[in-house]
């Protein structure tokens, strides 16, 4: 499988997804990138903008299984991972697998669950396995968590801890459609959502193979150093209480490979890093008290960091390894 195949398959997934999701091509491309980078996504958005519809449409286009968990305050870890239940007829305990045993897991309104339940996802997200009564069970591959949270409601919500935020490859917001996009959406989806028009253009095995192929994309020493300098600059920025972790460097490194492959290249350029820096790094930055008081945002500070760190010289010959 070549980088061109990754590019063409990515475009085919995008084309199928756009049959239902109108006017969000740039966001869909980033989500496809996360799938191929084997990373998780946090969708921080307002109600009704199509988060659940997007996940269902994407799972159909990918030919993968999907499940949905509605996070509520009384949700327990066993409701996610599964449990052993005593069977009176057989006289033994039987394993009942939780909804986490899927390819695409929609964790809807994740910040409504108590921290103990939120943390039940940590092992699944990081280790790709769950532990039930001391026994570990591997999750299907690929495994991707798309978690949503409502940024404007605070009643009965629990803030995601930094450790869990850091496990999301990126954070996105779909946002409201434009007037033209909303009018087109009404004509397309006004009565019912035509999920039956979405065709599977790949499958779980092919997605895993694409992940492995994208991982082979070349990253030169100069580009690697640029990634390190960017993340290091966030750690010393006076407006940040906490900068990007080494996990963030790895996430940016991994995602940039996929972004390059989706563009039909087998090497990463500084432009790739800059194009994906915001969705990959922004949610990992913790503002200082001074920054919050002065009304600064993580996006503004990251823009300043990107402007302050000099990228390596442009020129494909510097990065293609030939």
Coordinates of C-alpha atoms in Angstrom, one line a residue:
X1 CA 0.0 0.0 0.0
X2 CA 1.5 3.3 -1.0
X3 CA 0.9 6.9 0.3
X4 CA -1.2 7.5 -2.9
X5 CA -3.5 4.7 -1.8
X6 CA -3.8 6.3 1.6
X7 CA -4.6 9.5 -0.1
X8 CA -7.3 8.0 -2.4
X9 CA -8.9 6.0 0.3
X10 CA -9.0 9.1 2.5
X11 CA -10.8 11.0 -0.2
X12 CA -13.2 8.1 -0.7
X13 CA -14.1 8.2 3.0
X14 CA -14.5 12.0 2.9
X15 CA -16.8 11.7 -0.2
X16 CA -19.1 9.2 1.6
X17 CA -19.2 11.1 4.8
X18 CA -20.1 14.3 3.0
X19 CA -23.3 12.6 1.8
X20 CA -24.6 13.3 5.2
X21 CA -22.4 15.9 6.8
X22 CA -22.6 19.2 4.9
X23 CA -19.9 21.9 4.8
X24 CA -17.4 20.4 7.2
X25 CA -14.7 19.0 4.8
X26 CA -11.8 20.4 6.8
X27 CA -13.0 18.9 10.1
X28 CA -13.8 15.6 8.5
X29 CA -10.3 15.4 7.0
X30 CA -8.8 15.9 10.5
X31 CA -11.0 13.2 11.9
X32 CA -9.9 10.8 9.2
X33 CA -6.3 11.8 10.1
X34 CA -7.0 10.8 13.7
X35 CA -8.4 7.4 12.6
X36 CA -5.3 6.7 10.6
X37 CA -3.0 8.0 13.3
X38 CA -4.7 5.6 15.8
X39 CA -5.8 8.5 18.0
X40 CA -8.8 9.7 19.9
X41 CA -10.9 12.8 19.4
X42 CA -12.6 15.2 21.7
X43 CA -15.5 17.0 20.1
X44 CA -16.3 20.1 22.1
X45 CA -19.4 21.5 20.6
X46 CA -22.9 22.8 21.1
X47 CA -25.9 20.5 21.0
X48 CA -27.5 19.7 17.6
X49 CA -24.6 20.4 15.3
X50 CA -24.3 16.7 14.2
X51 CA -21.7 15.0 16.4
X52 CA -23.7 11.8 16.7
X53 CA -24.6 11.8 13.1
X54 CA -21.0 12.3 12.1
X55 CA -19.8 9.3 14.1
X56 CA -22.5 7.0 12.6
X57 CA -21.8 8.2 9.1
X58 CA -18.1 7.8 9.6
X59 CA -18.5 4.2 10.9
X60 CA -20.6 3.3 7.9
X61 CA -18.0 4.7 5.5
X62 CA -15.2 2.9 7.3
X63 CA -17.0 -0.4 7.4
X64 CA -16.4 -0.6 11.1
X65 CA -18.5 -1.3 14.2
X66 CA -19.7 1.6 16.4
X67 CA -21.4 1.9 19.8
X68 CA -22.6 4.9 21.8
X69 CA -22.5 5.5 25.5
X70 CA -24.6 8.4 27.0
X71 CA -22.5 9.6 30.0
X72 CA -24.7 10.5 33.0
X73 CA -23.7 11.0 36.7
X74 CA -24.8 7.5 37.8
X75 CA -22.9 5.7 35.0
X76 CA -20.5 3.2 36.5
X77 CA -17.2 1.8 35.1
X78 CA -18.8 -1.6 34.6
X79 CA -21.3 0.0 32.3
X80 CA -18.4 0.9 30.0
X81 CA -16.1 -2.1 30.3
X82 CA -18.4 -4.9 31.1
X83 CA -18.8 -7.3 34.1
X84 CA -19.1 -10.9 35.1
X85 CA -22.7 -11.9 36.0
X86 CA -23.6 -15.1 37.9
X87 CA -25.7 -17.5 35.8
X88 CA -27.9 -19.5 38.1
X89 CA -28.6 -22.2 35.5
X90 CA -24.9 -23.0 34.8
X91 CA -23.7 -22.1 38.3
X92 CA -20.8 -20.0 37.1
X93 CA -20.0 -16.4 36.2
X94 CA -20.3 -15.3 32.6
X95 CA -18.6 -12.4 31.0
X96 CA -20.9 -9.6 29.7
X97 CA -18.8 -7.4 27.4
X98 CA -19.4 -3.6 27.7
X99 CA -20.0 -1.2 24.7
X100 CA -16.3 -0.4 24.7
X101 CA -15.8 -3.6 22.7
X102 CA -16.2 -1.8 19.3
X103 CA -14.2 0.0 16.7
X104 CA -15.7 3.5 17.1
X105 CA -17.0 4.4 20.5
X106 CA -19.0 7.6 20.9
X107 CA -18.7 8.8 24.5
X108 CA -21.5 11.3 24.5
X109 CA -21.3 14.2 27.0
X110 CA -18.3 12.6 28.7
X111 CA -18.0 15.4 31.2
X112 CA -21.4 14.4 32.8
X113 CA -20.0 11.3 34.3
X114 CA -18.2 11.2 37.7
X115 CA -14.3 11.2 37.5
X116 CA -14.2 7.5 38.5
X117 CA -16.2 6.6 35.5
X118 CA -14.3 9.0 33.2
X119 CA -11.1 7.3 34.3
X120 CA -12.5 3.9 33.3
X121 CA -11.8 5.0 29.7
X122 CA -8.1 5.8 30.4
X123 CA -6.9 2.2 30.2
X124 CA -9.0 1.6 27.1
X125 CA -7.7 4.7 25.4
X126 CA -4.0 4.2 26.3
X127 CA -3.6 0.5 26.4
X128 CA -6.3 -0.7 24.0
X129 CA -7.5 -3.1 26.6
X130 CA -9.9 -3.3 29.5
X131 CA -9.5 -5.2 32.8
X132 CA -12.5 -7.0 34.3
X133 CA -12.1 -8.8 37.7
X134 CA -8.3 -8.8 37.2
X135 CA -8.4 -10.3 33.7
X136 CA -7.4 -8.2 30.7
X137 CA -9.2 -8.2 27.4
X138 CA -7.8 -6.6 24.2
X139 CA -10.1 -4.2 22.3
X140 CA -10.9 -4.6 18.6
X141 CA -8.6 -2.9 16.2
X142 CA -8.9 -0.2 15.2
X143 CA -10.3 1.4 18.4
X144 CA -11.2 5.1 18.4
X145 CA -12.9 7.1 21.1
X146 CA -14.9 10.1 19.9
X147 CA -15.9 11.9 23.1
X148 CA -18.2 14.9 23.1
X149 CA -18.7 17.6 25.7
X150 CA -20.9 20.7 25.8
X151 CA -18.8 23.8 26.5
X152 CA -21.7 26.0 27.7
X153 CA -23.4 23.8 30.3
X154 CA -21.9 23.5 33.7
X155 CA -24.8 21.9 35.7
X156 CA -24.1 18.3 36.7
X157 CA -20.7 18.2 34.8
X158 CA -17.3 17.2 35.9
X159 CA -14.2 18.8 34.3
X160 CA -12.0 16.3 32.4
X161 CA -8.6 16.0 34.2
X162 CA -5.4 17.0 32.4
X163 CA -4.3 13.4 32.2
X164 CA -7.4 12.4 30.3
X165 CA -7.3 15.5 28.0
X166 CA -3.7 14.6 27.1
X167 CA -4.9 11.2 25.8
X168 CA -6.9 12.8 23.1
X169 CA -4.9 13.1 19.9
X170 CA -6.9 16.3 19.1
X171 CA -9.8 18.5 20.0
X172 CA -12.3 19.8 17.4
X173 CA -15.4 21.9 17.2
X174 CA -17.8 21.4 14.3
X175 CA -19.5 24.7 14.9
X176 CA -22.7 26.0 13.3
X177 CA -23.1 25.8 9.5
X178 CA -23.3 28.8 7.3
X179 CA -26.7 29.9 6.1
X180 CA -26.0 28.3 2.7
X181 CA -24.8 25.1 4.3
X182 CA -27.8 25.0 6.5
X183 CA -30.2 25.5 3.6
X184 CA -28.4 22.7 1.7
X185 CA -28.7 20.5 4.8
X186 CA -32.4 21.0 5.0
X187 CA -32.9 20.0 1.4
X188 CA -30.7 16.9 2.0
X189 CA -31.7 15.9 5.4
X190 CA -34.9 17.7 6.2
X191 CA -37.2 14.7 6.9
X192 CA -34.9 11.7 7.5
X193 CA -31.2 11.1 7.4
X194 CA -30.4 8.8 4.4
X195 CA -27.8 6.7 6.1
X196 CA -28.5 3.9 3.5
X197 CA -26.8 6.0 0.9
X198 CA -23.4 5.8 2.7
X199 CA -21.3 3.0 1.3
X200 CA -18.4 1.3 3.1
X201 CA -15.2 2.1 1.2
X202 CA -12.8 0.1 3.5
X203 CA -12.9 -2.2 6.5
X204 CA -11.3 -2.6 9.9
X205 CA -8.4 -4.7 8.5
X206 CA -7.6 -2.2 5.8
X207 CA -7.7 0.7 8.4
X208 CA -5.1 -1.1 10.5
X209 CA -2.9 -1.7 7.4
X210 CA -3.2 2.0 6.5
X211 CA -2.2 3.0 10.1
X212 CA 0.9 0.8 9.7
X213 CA 1.8 2.2 6.3
X214 CA 1.3 5.8 7.4
X215 CA 3.7 5.2 10.4
X216 CA 6.4 4.5 7.8
X217 CA 6.3 8.1 6.4
X218 CA 9.7 9.8 6.8
X219 CA 10.3 12.5 9.3
X220 CA 13.7 14.2 8.9
X221 CA 15.9 15.2 11.8
X222 CA 15.2 18.9 11.0
X223 CA 11.4 18.4 11.2
X224 CA 11.7 16.3 14.3
X225 CA 13.7 19.0 16.0
X226 CA 11.1 21.6 14.9
X227 CA 8.4 19.5 16.7
X228 CA 10.5 19.4 19.9
X229 CA 11.2 23.1 19.8
X230 CA 7.5 23.9 19.4
X231 CA 6.5 21.8 22.4
X232 CA 9.4 23.0 24.5
X233 CA 8.4 26.6 23.8
X234 CA 5.0 26.0 25.3
X235 CA 6.6 24.6 28.5
X236 CA 8.5 27.9 29.2
X237 CA 5.8 30.3 28.0
X238 CA 5.0 32.8 30.8
X239 CA 1.2 32.7 30.1
X240 CA 1.0 28.9 30.4
X241 CA 0.9 27.0 33.7
X242 CA 1.4 23.7 31.8
X243 CA 2.7 23.2 28.3
X244 CA 2.6 20.3 25.9
X245 CA 3.9 17.0 27.3
X246 CA 6.2 14.5 25.5
X247 CA 3.0 12.6 24.7
X248 CA 1.9 15.7 22.8
X249 CA 5.2 15.7 20.8
X250 CA 4.6 12.0 19.9
X251 CA 1.0 12.9 18.9
X252 CA 2.1 15.7 16.7
X253 CA 4.8 13.5 15.2
X254 CA 2.4 10.7 14.5
X255 CA -0.4 12.9 13.1
X256 CA 2.0 14.8 10.8
X257 CA 2.9 11.5 9.2
X258 CA -0.7 10.7 8.4
X259 CA -1.4 14.3 7.2
X260 CA 1.6 14.0 4.8
X261 CA 0.4 10.6 3.5
X262 CA -3.1 12.0 3.0
X263 CA -1.5 14.6 0.8
X264 CA 0.2 11.9 -1.3
X265 CA 3.7 12.4 0.2
X266 CA 6.0 9.9 2.0
X267 CA 7.7 12.7 4.0
X268 CA 6.7 15.4 6.5
X269 CA 7.3 19.1 6.0
X270 CA 7.1 22.0 8.4
X271 CA 3.8 23.1 6.8
X272 CA 2.3 19.8 7.9
X273 CA 3.2 20.5 11.5
X274 CA 1.8 24.0 11.3
X275 CA -1.5 22.9 9.7
X276 CA -2.3 20.5 12.5
X277 CA -0.7 22.1 15.5
X278 CA -3.8 23.8 16.8
X279 CA -6.1 20.7 17.0
X280 CA -3.3 18.5 18.3
X281 CA -1.7 20.9 20.9
X282 CA -4.2 23.5 21.9
X283 CA -6.3 21.4 24.3
X284 CA -3.2 20.3 26.2
X285 CA -2.2 23.8 27.2
X286 CA -3.2 25.0 30.7
X287 CA -3.4 28.8 31.0
X288 CA -1.9 30.7 33.9
X289 CA -4.0 32.8 36.2
X290 CA -2.6 35.9 34.6
X291 CA -3.5 34.7 31.1
X292 CA -7.1 33.9 32.2
X293 CA -7.4 37.3 33.9
X294 CA -6.2 39.2 30.8
X295 CA -8.6 37.2 28.6
X296 CA -6.0 35.3 26.6
X297 CA -6.9 32.0 24.9
X298 CA -4.9 28.9 24.3
X299 CA -5.3 29.5 20.6
X300 CA -3.7 33.0 20.8
X301 CA -0.8 31.7 22.9
X302 CA -0.2 28.8 20.5
X303 CA -0.2 31.3 17.6
X304 CA 2.5 33.3 19.4
X305 CA 4.5 30.1 19.9
X306 CA 4.3 29.1 16.3
X307 CA 5.4 32.6 15.3
X308 CA 8.3 32.6 17.6
X309 CA 9.8 29.2 16.7
X310 CA 11.7 29.4 13.4
X311 CA 10.8 26.4 11.1
X312 CA 13.5 24.7 9.1
X313 CA 14.0 26.0 5.5
X314 CA 11.3 25.0 3.0
X315 CA 12.2 22.7 0.1
X316 CA 11.1 19.1 -0.4
X317 CA 14.6 17.9 -1.1
X318 CA 15.4 18.5 2.6
X319 CA 12.7 16.2 3.8
X320 CA 12.2 13.4 1.3
X321 CA 15.2 11.4 2.5
X322 CA 16.6 11.0 -1.0

